[in-house]
Coordinates of C-alpha atoms in Angstrom, one line a residue:
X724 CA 0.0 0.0 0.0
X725 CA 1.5 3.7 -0.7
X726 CA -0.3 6.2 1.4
X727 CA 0.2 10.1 0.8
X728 CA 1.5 11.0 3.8
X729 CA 2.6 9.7 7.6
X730 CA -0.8 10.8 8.9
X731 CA -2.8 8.7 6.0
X732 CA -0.8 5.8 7.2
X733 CA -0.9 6.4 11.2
X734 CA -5.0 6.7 10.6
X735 CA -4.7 3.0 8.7
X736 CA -2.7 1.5 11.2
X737 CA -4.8 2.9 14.1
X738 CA -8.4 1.6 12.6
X739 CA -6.5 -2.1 12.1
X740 CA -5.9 -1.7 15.9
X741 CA -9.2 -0.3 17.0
X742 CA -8.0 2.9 17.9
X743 CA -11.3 5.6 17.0
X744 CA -10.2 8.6 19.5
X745 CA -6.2 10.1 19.9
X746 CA -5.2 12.6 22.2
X747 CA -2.5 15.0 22.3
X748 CA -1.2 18.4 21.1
X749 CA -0.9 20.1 17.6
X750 CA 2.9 21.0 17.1
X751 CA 4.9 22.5 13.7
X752 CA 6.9 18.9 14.4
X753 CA 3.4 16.5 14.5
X754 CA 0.5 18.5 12.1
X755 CA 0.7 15.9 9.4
X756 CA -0.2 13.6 11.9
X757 CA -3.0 15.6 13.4
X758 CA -4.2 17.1 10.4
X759 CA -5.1 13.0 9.5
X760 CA -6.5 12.2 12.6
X761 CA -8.7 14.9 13.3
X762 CA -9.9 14.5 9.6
X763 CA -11.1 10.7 9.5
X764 CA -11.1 9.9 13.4
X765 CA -11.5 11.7 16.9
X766 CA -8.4 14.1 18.3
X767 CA -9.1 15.3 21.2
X768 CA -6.8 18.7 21.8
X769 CA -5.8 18.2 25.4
X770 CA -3.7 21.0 27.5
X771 CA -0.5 19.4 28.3
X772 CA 1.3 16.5 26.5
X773 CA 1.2 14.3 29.8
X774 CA -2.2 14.4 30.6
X775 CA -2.3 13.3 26.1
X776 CA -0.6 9.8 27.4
X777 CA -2.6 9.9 30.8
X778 CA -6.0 10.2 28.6
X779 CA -4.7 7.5 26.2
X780 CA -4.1 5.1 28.9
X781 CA -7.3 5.6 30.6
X782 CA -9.2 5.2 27.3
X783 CA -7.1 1.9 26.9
X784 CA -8.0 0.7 30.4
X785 CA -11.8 1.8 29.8
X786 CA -11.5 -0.3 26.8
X787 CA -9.5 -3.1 27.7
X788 CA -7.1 -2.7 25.0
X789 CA -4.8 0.1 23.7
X790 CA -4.6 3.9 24.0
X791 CA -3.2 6.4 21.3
X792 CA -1.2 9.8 22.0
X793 CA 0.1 12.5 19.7
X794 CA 3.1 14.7 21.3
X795 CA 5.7 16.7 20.1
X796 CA 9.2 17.1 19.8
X797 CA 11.9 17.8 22.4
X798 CA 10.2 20.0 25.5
X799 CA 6.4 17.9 24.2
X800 CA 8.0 14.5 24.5
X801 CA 9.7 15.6 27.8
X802 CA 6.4 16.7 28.6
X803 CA 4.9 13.2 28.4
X804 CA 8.0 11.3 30.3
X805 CA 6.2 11.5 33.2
X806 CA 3.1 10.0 32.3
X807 CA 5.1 7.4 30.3
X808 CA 6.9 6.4 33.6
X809 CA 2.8 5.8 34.7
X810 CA 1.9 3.4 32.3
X811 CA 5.3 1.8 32.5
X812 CA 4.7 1.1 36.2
X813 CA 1.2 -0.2 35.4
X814 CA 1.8 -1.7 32.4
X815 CA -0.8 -0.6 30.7
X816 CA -1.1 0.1 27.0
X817 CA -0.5 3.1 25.2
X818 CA 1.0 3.9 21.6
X819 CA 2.7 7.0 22.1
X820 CA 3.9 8.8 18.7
X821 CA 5.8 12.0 19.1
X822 CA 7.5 14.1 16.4
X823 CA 11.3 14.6 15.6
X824 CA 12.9 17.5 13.8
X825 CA 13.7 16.4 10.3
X826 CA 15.7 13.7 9.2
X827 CA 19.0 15.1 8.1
X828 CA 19.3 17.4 10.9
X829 CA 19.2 14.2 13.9
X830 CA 22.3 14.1 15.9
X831 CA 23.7 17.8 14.7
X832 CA 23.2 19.2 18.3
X833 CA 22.8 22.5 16.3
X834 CA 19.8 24.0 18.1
X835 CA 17.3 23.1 15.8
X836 CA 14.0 24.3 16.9
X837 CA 12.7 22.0 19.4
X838 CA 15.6 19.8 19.0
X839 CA 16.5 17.6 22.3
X840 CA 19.9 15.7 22.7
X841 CA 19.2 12.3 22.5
X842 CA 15.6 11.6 22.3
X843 CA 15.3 8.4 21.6
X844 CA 17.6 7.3 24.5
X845 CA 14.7 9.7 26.8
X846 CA 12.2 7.7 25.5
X847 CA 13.7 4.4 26.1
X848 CA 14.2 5.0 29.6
X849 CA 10.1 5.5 30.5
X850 CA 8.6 3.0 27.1
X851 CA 8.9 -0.8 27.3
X852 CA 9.0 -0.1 23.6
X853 CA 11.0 2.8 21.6
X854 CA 12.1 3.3 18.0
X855 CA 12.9 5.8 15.6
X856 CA 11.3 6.1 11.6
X857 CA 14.4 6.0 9.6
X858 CA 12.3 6.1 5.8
X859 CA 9.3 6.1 4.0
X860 CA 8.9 2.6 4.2
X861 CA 9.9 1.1 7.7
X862 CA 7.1 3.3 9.7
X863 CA 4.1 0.8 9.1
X864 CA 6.1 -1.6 10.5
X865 CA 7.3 -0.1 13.3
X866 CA 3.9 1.4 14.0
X867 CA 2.4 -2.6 14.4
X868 CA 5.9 -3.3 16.0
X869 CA 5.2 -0.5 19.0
X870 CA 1.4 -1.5 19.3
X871 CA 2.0 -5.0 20.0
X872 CA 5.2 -4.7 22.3
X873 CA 3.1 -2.5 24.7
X874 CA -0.4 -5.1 24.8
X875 CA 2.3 -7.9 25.3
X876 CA 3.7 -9.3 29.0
X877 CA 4.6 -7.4 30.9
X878 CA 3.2 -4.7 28.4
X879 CA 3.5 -0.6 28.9
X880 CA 3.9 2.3 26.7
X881 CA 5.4 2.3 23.7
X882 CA 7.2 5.4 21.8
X883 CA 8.2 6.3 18.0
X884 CA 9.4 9.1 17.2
X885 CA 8.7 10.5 13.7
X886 CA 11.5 13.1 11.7
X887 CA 8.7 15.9 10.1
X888 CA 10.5 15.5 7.2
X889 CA 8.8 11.4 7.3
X890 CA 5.5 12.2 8.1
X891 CA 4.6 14.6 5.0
X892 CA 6.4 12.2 2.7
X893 CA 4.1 9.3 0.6
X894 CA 4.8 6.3 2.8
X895 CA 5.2 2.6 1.2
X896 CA 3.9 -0.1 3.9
X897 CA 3.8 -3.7 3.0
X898 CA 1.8 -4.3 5.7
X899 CA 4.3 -6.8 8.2
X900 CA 3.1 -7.5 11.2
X901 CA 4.5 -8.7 13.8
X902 CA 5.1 -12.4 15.1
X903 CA 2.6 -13.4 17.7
X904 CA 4.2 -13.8 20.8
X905 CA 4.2 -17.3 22.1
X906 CA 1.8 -18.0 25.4
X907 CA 4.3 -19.2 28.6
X908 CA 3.3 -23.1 29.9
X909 CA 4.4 -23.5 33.4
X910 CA 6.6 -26.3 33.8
X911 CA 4.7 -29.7 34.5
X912 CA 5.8 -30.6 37.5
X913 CA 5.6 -27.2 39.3
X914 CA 1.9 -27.4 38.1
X915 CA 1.4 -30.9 39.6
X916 CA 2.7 -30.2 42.7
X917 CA 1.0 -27.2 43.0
X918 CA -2.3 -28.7 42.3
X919 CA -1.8 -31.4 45.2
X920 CA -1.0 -29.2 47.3
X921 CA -3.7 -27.0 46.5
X922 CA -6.2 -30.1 46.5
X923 CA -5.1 -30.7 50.7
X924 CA -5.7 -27.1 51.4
X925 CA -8.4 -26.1 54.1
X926 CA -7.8 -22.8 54.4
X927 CA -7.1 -21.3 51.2
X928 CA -6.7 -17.8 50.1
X929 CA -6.3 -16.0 47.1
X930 CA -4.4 -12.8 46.0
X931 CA -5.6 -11.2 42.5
X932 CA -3.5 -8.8 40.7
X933 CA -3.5 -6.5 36.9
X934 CA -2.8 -9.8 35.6
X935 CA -6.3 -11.7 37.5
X936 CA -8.3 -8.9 35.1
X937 CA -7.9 -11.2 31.9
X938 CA -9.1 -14.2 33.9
X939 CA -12.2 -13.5 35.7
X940 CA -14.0 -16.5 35.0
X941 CA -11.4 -18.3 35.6
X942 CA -10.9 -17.1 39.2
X943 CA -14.2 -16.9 39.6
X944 CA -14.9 -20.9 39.5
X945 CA -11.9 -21.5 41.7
X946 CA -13.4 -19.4 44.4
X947 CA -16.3 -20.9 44.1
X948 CA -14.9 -24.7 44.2
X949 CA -12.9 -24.1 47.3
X950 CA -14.9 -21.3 49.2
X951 CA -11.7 -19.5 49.4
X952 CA -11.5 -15.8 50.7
X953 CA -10.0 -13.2 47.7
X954 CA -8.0 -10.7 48.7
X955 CA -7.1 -8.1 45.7
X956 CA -4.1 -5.9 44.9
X957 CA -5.5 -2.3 43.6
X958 CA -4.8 -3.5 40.5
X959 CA -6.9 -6.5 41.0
X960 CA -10.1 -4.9 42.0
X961 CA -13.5 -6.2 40.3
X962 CA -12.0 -9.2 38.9
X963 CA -14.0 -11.1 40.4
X964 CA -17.0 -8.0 41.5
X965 CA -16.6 -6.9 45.2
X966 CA -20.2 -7.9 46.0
X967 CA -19.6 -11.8 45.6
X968 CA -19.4 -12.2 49.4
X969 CA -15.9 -14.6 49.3
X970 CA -14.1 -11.2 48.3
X971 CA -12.4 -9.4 51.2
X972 CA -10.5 -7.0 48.3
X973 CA -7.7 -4.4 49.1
X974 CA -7.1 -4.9 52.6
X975 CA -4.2 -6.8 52.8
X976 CA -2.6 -4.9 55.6
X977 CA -5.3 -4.7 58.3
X978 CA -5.3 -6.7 61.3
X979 CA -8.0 -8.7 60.6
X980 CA -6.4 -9.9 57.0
X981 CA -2.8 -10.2 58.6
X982 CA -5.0 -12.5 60.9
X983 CA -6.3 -15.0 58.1
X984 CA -3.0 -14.7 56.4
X985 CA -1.1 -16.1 59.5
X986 CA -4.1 -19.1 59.4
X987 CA -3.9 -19.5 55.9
X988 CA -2.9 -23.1 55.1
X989 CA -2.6 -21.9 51.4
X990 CA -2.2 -19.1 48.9
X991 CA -2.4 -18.5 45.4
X992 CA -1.4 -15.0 44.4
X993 CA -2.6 -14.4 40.6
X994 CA -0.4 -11.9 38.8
X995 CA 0.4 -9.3 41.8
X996 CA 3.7 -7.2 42.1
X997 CA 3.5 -6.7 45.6
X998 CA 4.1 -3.5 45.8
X999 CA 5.4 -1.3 48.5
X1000 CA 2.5 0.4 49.4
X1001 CA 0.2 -3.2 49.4
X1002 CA 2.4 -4.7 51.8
X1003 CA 3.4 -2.3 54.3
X1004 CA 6.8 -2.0 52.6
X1005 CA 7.0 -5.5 52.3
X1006 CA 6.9 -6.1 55.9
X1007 CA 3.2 -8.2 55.5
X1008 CA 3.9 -11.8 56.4
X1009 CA 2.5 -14.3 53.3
X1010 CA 1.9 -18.4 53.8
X1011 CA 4.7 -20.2 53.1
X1012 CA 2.5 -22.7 50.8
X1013 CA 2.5 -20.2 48.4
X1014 CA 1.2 -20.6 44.6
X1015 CA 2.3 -17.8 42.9
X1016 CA 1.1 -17.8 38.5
X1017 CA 2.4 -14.3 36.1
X1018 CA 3.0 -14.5 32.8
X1019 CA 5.9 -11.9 33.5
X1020 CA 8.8 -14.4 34.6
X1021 CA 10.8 -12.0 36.4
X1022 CA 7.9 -11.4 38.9
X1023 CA 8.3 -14.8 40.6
X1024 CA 9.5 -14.8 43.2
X1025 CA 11.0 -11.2 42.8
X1026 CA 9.0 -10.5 46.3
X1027 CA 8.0 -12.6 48.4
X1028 CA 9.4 -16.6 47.7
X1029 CA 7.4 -18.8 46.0
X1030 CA 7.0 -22.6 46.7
X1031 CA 5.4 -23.2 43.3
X1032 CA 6.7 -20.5 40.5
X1033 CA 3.7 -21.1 38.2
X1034 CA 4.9 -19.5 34.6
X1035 CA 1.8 -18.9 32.2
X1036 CA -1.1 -16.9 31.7
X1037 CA -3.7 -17.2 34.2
X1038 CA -6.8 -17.9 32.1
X1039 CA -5.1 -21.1 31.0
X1040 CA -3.0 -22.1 34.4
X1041 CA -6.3 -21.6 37.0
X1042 CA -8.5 -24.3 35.5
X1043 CA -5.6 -27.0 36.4
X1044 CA -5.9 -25.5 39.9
X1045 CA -9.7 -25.7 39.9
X1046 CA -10.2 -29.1 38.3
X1047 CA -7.8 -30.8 42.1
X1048 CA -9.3 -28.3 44.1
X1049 CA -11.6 -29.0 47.1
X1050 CA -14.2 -27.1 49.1
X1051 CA -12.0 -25.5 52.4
X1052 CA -13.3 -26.0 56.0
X1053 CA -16.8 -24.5 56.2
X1054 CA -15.6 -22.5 59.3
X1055 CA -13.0 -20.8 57.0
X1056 CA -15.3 -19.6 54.4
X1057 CA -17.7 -18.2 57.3
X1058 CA -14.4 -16.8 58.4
X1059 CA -13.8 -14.8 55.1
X1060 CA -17.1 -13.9 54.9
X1061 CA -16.8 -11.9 58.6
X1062 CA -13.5 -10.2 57.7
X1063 CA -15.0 -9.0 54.5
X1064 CA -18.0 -7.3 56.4
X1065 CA -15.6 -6.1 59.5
X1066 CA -12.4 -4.4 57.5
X1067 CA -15.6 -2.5 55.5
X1068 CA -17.2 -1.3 58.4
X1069 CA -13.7 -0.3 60.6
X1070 CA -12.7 1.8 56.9
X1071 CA -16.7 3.1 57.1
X1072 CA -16.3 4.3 60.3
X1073 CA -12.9 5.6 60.8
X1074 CA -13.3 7.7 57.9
X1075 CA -16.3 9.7 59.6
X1076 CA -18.5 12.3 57.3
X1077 CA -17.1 11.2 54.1
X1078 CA -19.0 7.9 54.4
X1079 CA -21.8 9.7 53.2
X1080 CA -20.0 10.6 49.8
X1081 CA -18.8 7.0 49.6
X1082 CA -22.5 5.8 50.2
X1083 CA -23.8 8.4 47.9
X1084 CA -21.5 7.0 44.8
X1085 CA -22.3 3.1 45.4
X1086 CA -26.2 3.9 45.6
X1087 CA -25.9 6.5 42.2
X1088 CA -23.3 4.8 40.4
X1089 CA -24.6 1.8 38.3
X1090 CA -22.5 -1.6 37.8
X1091 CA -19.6 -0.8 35.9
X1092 CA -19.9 3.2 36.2
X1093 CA -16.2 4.1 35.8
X1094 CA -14.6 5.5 39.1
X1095 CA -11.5 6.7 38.3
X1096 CA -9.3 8.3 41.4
X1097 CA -6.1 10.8 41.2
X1098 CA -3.6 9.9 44.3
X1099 CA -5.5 12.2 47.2
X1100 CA -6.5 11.3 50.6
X1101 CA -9.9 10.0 50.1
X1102 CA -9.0 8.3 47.2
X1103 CA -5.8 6.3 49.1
X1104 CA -8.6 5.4 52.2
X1105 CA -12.0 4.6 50.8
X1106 CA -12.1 5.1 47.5
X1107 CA -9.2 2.5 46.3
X1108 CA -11.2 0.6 48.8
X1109 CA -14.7 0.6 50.2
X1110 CA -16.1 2.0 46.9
X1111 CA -17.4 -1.1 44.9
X1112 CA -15.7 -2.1 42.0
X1113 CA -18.1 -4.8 39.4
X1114 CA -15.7 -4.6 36.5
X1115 CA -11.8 -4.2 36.2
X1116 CA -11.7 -1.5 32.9
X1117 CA -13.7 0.6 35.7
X1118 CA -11.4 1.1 38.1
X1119 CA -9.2 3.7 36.6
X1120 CA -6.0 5.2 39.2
X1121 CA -2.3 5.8 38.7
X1122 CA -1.1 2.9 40.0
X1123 CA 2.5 4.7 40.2
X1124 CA 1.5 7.2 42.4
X1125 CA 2.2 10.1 40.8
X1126 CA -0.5 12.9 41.9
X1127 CA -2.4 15.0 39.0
X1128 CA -2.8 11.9 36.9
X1129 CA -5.9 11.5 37.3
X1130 CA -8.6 14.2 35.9
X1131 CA -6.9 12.8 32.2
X1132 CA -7.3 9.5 33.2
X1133 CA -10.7 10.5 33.7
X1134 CA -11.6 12.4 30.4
X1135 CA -9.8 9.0 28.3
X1136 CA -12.0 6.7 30.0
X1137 CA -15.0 8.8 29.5
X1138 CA -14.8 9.4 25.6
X1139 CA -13.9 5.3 25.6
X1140 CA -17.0 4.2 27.2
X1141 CA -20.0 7.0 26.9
X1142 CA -22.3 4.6 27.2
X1143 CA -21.6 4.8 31.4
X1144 CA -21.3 7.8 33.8
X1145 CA -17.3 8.3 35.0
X1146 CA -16.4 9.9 38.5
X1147 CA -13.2 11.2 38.8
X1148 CA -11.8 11.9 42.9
X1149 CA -9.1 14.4 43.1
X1150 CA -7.5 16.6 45.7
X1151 CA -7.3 20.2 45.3
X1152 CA -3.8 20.1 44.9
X1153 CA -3.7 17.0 42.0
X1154 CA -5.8 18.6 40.5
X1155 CA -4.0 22.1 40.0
X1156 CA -1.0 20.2 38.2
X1157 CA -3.7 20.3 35.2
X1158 CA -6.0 22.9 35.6
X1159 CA -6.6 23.2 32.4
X1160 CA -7.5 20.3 31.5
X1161 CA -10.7 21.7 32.9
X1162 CA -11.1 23.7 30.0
X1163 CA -10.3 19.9 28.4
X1164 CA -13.3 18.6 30.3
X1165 CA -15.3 21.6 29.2
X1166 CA -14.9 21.5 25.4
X1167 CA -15.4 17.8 24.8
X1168 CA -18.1 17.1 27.2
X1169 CA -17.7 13.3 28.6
X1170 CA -20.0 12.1 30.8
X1171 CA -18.0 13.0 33.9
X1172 CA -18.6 14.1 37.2
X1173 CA -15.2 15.5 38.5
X1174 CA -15.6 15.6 42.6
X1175 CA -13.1 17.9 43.7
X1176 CA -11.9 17.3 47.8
X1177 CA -10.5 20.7 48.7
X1178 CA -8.4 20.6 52.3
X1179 CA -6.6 23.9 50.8
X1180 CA -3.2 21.9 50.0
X1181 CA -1.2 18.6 49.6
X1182 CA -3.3 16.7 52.6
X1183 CA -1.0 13.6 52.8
X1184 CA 2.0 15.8 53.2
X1185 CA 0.4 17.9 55.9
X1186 CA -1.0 14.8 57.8
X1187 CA 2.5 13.5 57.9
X1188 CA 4.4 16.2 58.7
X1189 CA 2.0 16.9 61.6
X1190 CA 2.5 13.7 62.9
X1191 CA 6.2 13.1 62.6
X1192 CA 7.7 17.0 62.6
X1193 CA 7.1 20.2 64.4
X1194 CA 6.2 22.3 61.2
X1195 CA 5.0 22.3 57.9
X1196 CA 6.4 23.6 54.4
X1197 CA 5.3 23.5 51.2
X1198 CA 1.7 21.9 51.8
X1199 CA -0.5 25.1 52.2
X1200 CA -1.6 26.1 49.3
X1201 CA -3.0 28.8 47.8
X1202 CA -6.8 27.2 46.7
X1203 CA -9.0 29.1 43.7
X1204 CA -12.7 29.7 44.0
X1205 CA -14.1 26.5 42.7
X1206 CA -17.3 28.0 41.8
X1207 CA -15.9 31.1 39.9
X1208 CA -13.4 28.4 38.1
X1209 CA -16.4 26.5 37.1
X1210 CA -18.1 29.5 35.8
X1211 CA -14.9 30.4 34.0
X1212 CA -14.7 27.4 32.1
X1213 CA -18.6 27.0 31.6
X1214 CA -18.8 23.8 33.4
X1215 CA -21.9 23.3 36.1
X1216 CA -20.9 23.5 39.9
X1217 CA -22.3 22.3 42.8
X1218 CA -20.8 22.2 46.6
X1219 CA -20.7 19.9 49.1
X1220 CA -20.2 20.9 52.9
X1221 CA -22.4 18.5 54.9
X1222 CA -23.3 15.2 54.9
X1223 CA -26.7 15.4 54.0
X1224 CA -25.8 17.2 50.9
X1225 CA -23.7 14.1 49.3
X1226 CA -26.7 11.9 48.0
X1227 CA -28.9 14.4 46.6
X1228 CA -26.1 16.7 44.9
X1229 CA -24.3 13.1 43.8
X1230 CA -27.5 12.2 42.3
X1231 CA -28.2 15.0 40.0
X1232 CA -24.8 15.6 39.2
X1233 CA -24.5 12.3 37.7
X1234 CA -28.0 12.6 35.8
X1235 CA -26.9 15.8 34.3
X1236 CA -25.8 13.8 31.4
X1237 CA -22.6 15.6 31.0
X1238 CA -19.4 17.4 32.9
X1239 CA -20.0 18.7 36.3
X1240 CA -17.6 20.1 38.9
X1241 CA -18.7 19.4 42.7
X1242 CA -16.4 20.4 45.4
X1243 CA -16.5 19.0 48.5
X1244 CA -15.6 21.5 51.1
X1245 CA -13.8 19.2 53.6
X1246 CA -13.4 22.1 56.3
X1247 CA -17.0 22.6 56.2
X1248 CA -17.7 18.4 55.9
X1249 CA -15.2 17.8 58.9
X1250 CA -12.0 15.8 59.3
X1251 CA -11.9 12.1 59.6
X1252 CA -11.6 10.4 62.5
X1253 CA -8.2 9.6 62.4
X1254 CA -5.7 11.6 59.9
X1255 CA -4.7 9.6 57.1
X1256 CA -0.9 9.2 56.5
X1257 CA 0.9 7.2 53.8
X1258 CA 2.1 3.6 54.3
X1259 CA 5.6 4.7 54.2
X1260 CA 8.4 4.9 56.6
X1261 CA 9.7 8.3 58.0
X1262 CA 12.6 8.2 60.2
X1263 CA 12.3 9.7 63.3
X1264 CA 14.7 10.8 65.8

């Protein structure tokens, strides 16, 4: 196939892959690229070339597949590291395609507009994937190459950067595609063993991860053989939906989960990282009988050891499990099913008048109703927890950490899947790391209700410097008059400052049918009962 320019092509590559909606930023260094995309499918003009990648992988997770972004050259692509190192982290998939000064002048470190020293090698660092278009005939391939590196295991974003010069040229594309990658077995008798030993169990428990989300129905039927308790990593949450009464979800760290670990005669953890902040810094204590399946072989046994290092995809491994497994002690399933019900109600209470917004969401917010959360206080205690999450592309988060990730997170997953209402939960001071993707929200309408928790600063910072330090810097913040922004960017507004307010101003907000921005005045709500600080160690003296 010849195609007139780069953009004709990039448009033919994207439909092949699914791809109906791109986000980014028009440059001098990308416009062929745009100009073709806007023309035959959906650019959405975003405000800053991170929150481009961020909206791409949201609209990826939404969709359970892969995201598209558009950035420019040097300071653009710069721009977008950081949301690169996001998906990377998550592994999530994103096709990032950012522009490069022309071809003859790579590598001159001349000062060509825009020009950055060493690109590529910038990109490399923060993609599981990076490449640069040499000619008029390699970017097809590269393009195919890119997109199936980053939906592959372990899977994250992958870059290609595109000389101008390229892009405007007639492009030649034989149309190669990639060789499909081959699906890991684990190794016979690590499965066989592992299925005896599950098939004695009495106590088991199971640990879902990103990598359960692909296997629900798998994990599904071996809860239900064995009557084992589920607990979830964020990541894992709705694989199996979190009103099945065997799933306790992310609560690994409480008491009452440390408990049934400690009793546990068993575990299976199902494509979990075990990250830092899920495990108390890796102090939580796991079974020893531990099963551990990822199709990523350099996660077994990375954390915690594993008796049986199951390597394989988790849709295909589980059923082997199932097919030996046997029901656990009746006691222990009753046992699961009180934890679940106690860690809920100690979260519910301790976190005092914002119940009533948690309650609010789960009575408004139909099955599958994206909730998508930027890093913030209420977000890191309820809402990665207590609010229910049916379906896995619905739970939307940086699972980095990064704070201001989240509003264009928000917007991606809300142009991929209109046909349900999104909530976004952001601080005050996330969100001001892109305001303006307000004006984002604004001009392209999603289905969104953006609820905005304003403590006047960086809550999580002030919490822990109260508790550990005799001052505070840098976490009181200067905080702008949410209804006047809202009125500034023509988006609806509506406060929140007591608990009766939550369920009726919830409710309309999310039948409005399109973007709304509710604050929730948290000194006028009140303070939780006991400050939230992060699950991370500060030495004291």
């Amino acid at each position: 196939m010849t195609y007139r320019t780069g953009g004709d092509l990039l448009v033919a590559v994207l439909k092949e892959l699914g791809i109906d909606t791109v986000f980014g930023i028009v440059s001098v260094h990308n416009l062929p690229l745009v100009e073709a995309v806007d023309r035959d499918l959906r650019f959405v003009p975003v405000r800053h070339e991170a929150t481009a990648v961020n909206a791409a992988d949201g609209w990826g997770r939404a969709r359970g597949t892969l995201g598209c972004a558009l950035t420019s050259t040097g300071t653009g692509a710069g721009n977008a590291a950081g949301s690169l190192v996001e998906a990377l982290a998550a592994g999530t998939a994103v096709l990032h395609v950012t522009g490069q000064i022309e071809s003859r002048f790579l590598g001159g470190g001349r000062g060509f507009i825009h020009e950055t020293r060493d690109q590529l090698g910038m990109l490399a660092a923060v993609s599981a994937y990076a490449a640069t278009v040499p000619d008029i005939a390699s970017a097809g391939r590269l393009l195919r190459e890119a997109a199936a590196a980053a939906l592959a295991t372990p899977g994250g974003p992958a870059s290609v950067e595109w000389p101008v010069d390229l892009q405007y040229a007639a492009q030649r594309d034989d149309g190669t595609t990639p060789p499909a990658t081959s699906v890991p077995e684990p190794d016979p008798a690590q499965l066989a063993a592992a299925r005896d030993l599950l098939s004695t169990a009495r106590r088991p428990l199971v640990w879902a991860g990103g990598g359960a989300t692909r296997a629900r129905r798998e994990l599904r039927d071996l809860l239900e053989a064995t009557g084992a308790g589920l607990i979830t990593s964020n990541s894992g949450r709705g694989s199996v939906p979190e009103d099945h009464p065997q799933v306790i979800g992310n609560f690994a760290t409480t008491p009452a989960v440390r408990a049934l670990l400690a009793d546990a005669d068993a575990l299976v953890t199902v494509g979990t990282h075990f990250r830092s902040n899920e495990t108390a810094d890796y102090t939580l204590t796991l079974p020893g009988a531990h099963l551990q399946i990822d199709a990523d072989a350099a996660a077994l046994g990375r954390v915690y050891p594993a008796r049986h290092a199951l390597h394989g995809d988790a849709a295909r491994v589980l059923p082997h499990l199932t097919a030996r497994a046997t029901r656990a002690e009746p006691a222990w399933t009753a046992r699961v099913h009180a934890v679940r019900d106690e860690v809920r109600h100690a979260l519910r209470d301790a976190i005092g008048p914002q119940a009533a917004i948690c309650d609010a969401l789960a009575a408004a917010l139909p099955p599958g109703a994206i909730v998508a959360r930027d890093v913030t206080i209420p977000s890191s205690t309820w809402g990665n927890r207590l609010l229910p999450i049916h379906d896995p592309r619905a739970n939307v988060f940086p699972r980095g950490g990064g704070i201001g990730q989240g509003l264009g997170m928000g917007i991606g997953a809300a142009l991929a899947r209109p046909d349900v209402p999104t909530v976004v939960v952001a601080g005050d001071g996330g969100l001001a790391v892109h305001l303006g993707e307000l004006l984002t929200l604004a001009q392209e309408k999603p289905r969104l209700v953006l609820l905005v928790f304003n403590d006047g600063g960086y809550g999580v910072l002030r919490n822990t410097q109260d508790r550990y330090g005799d001052r505070r810097s840098g976490v009181d913040l200067h905080t702008p008059d949410f209804a006047r922004l809202a009125a500034a960017c023509s988006l609806p507004y509506a406060r929140i400052a007591a608990e009766t307010d939550a369920r009726p101003v919830i409710e309309e907000a999310l039948t409005s049918g399109g973007p709304v921005l509710v604050e929730v005045d948290l000194a006028a709500l009140g303070p939780m009962k006991t400050p939230f600080t992060p699950p991370v160690k500060i030495p004291t003296a």
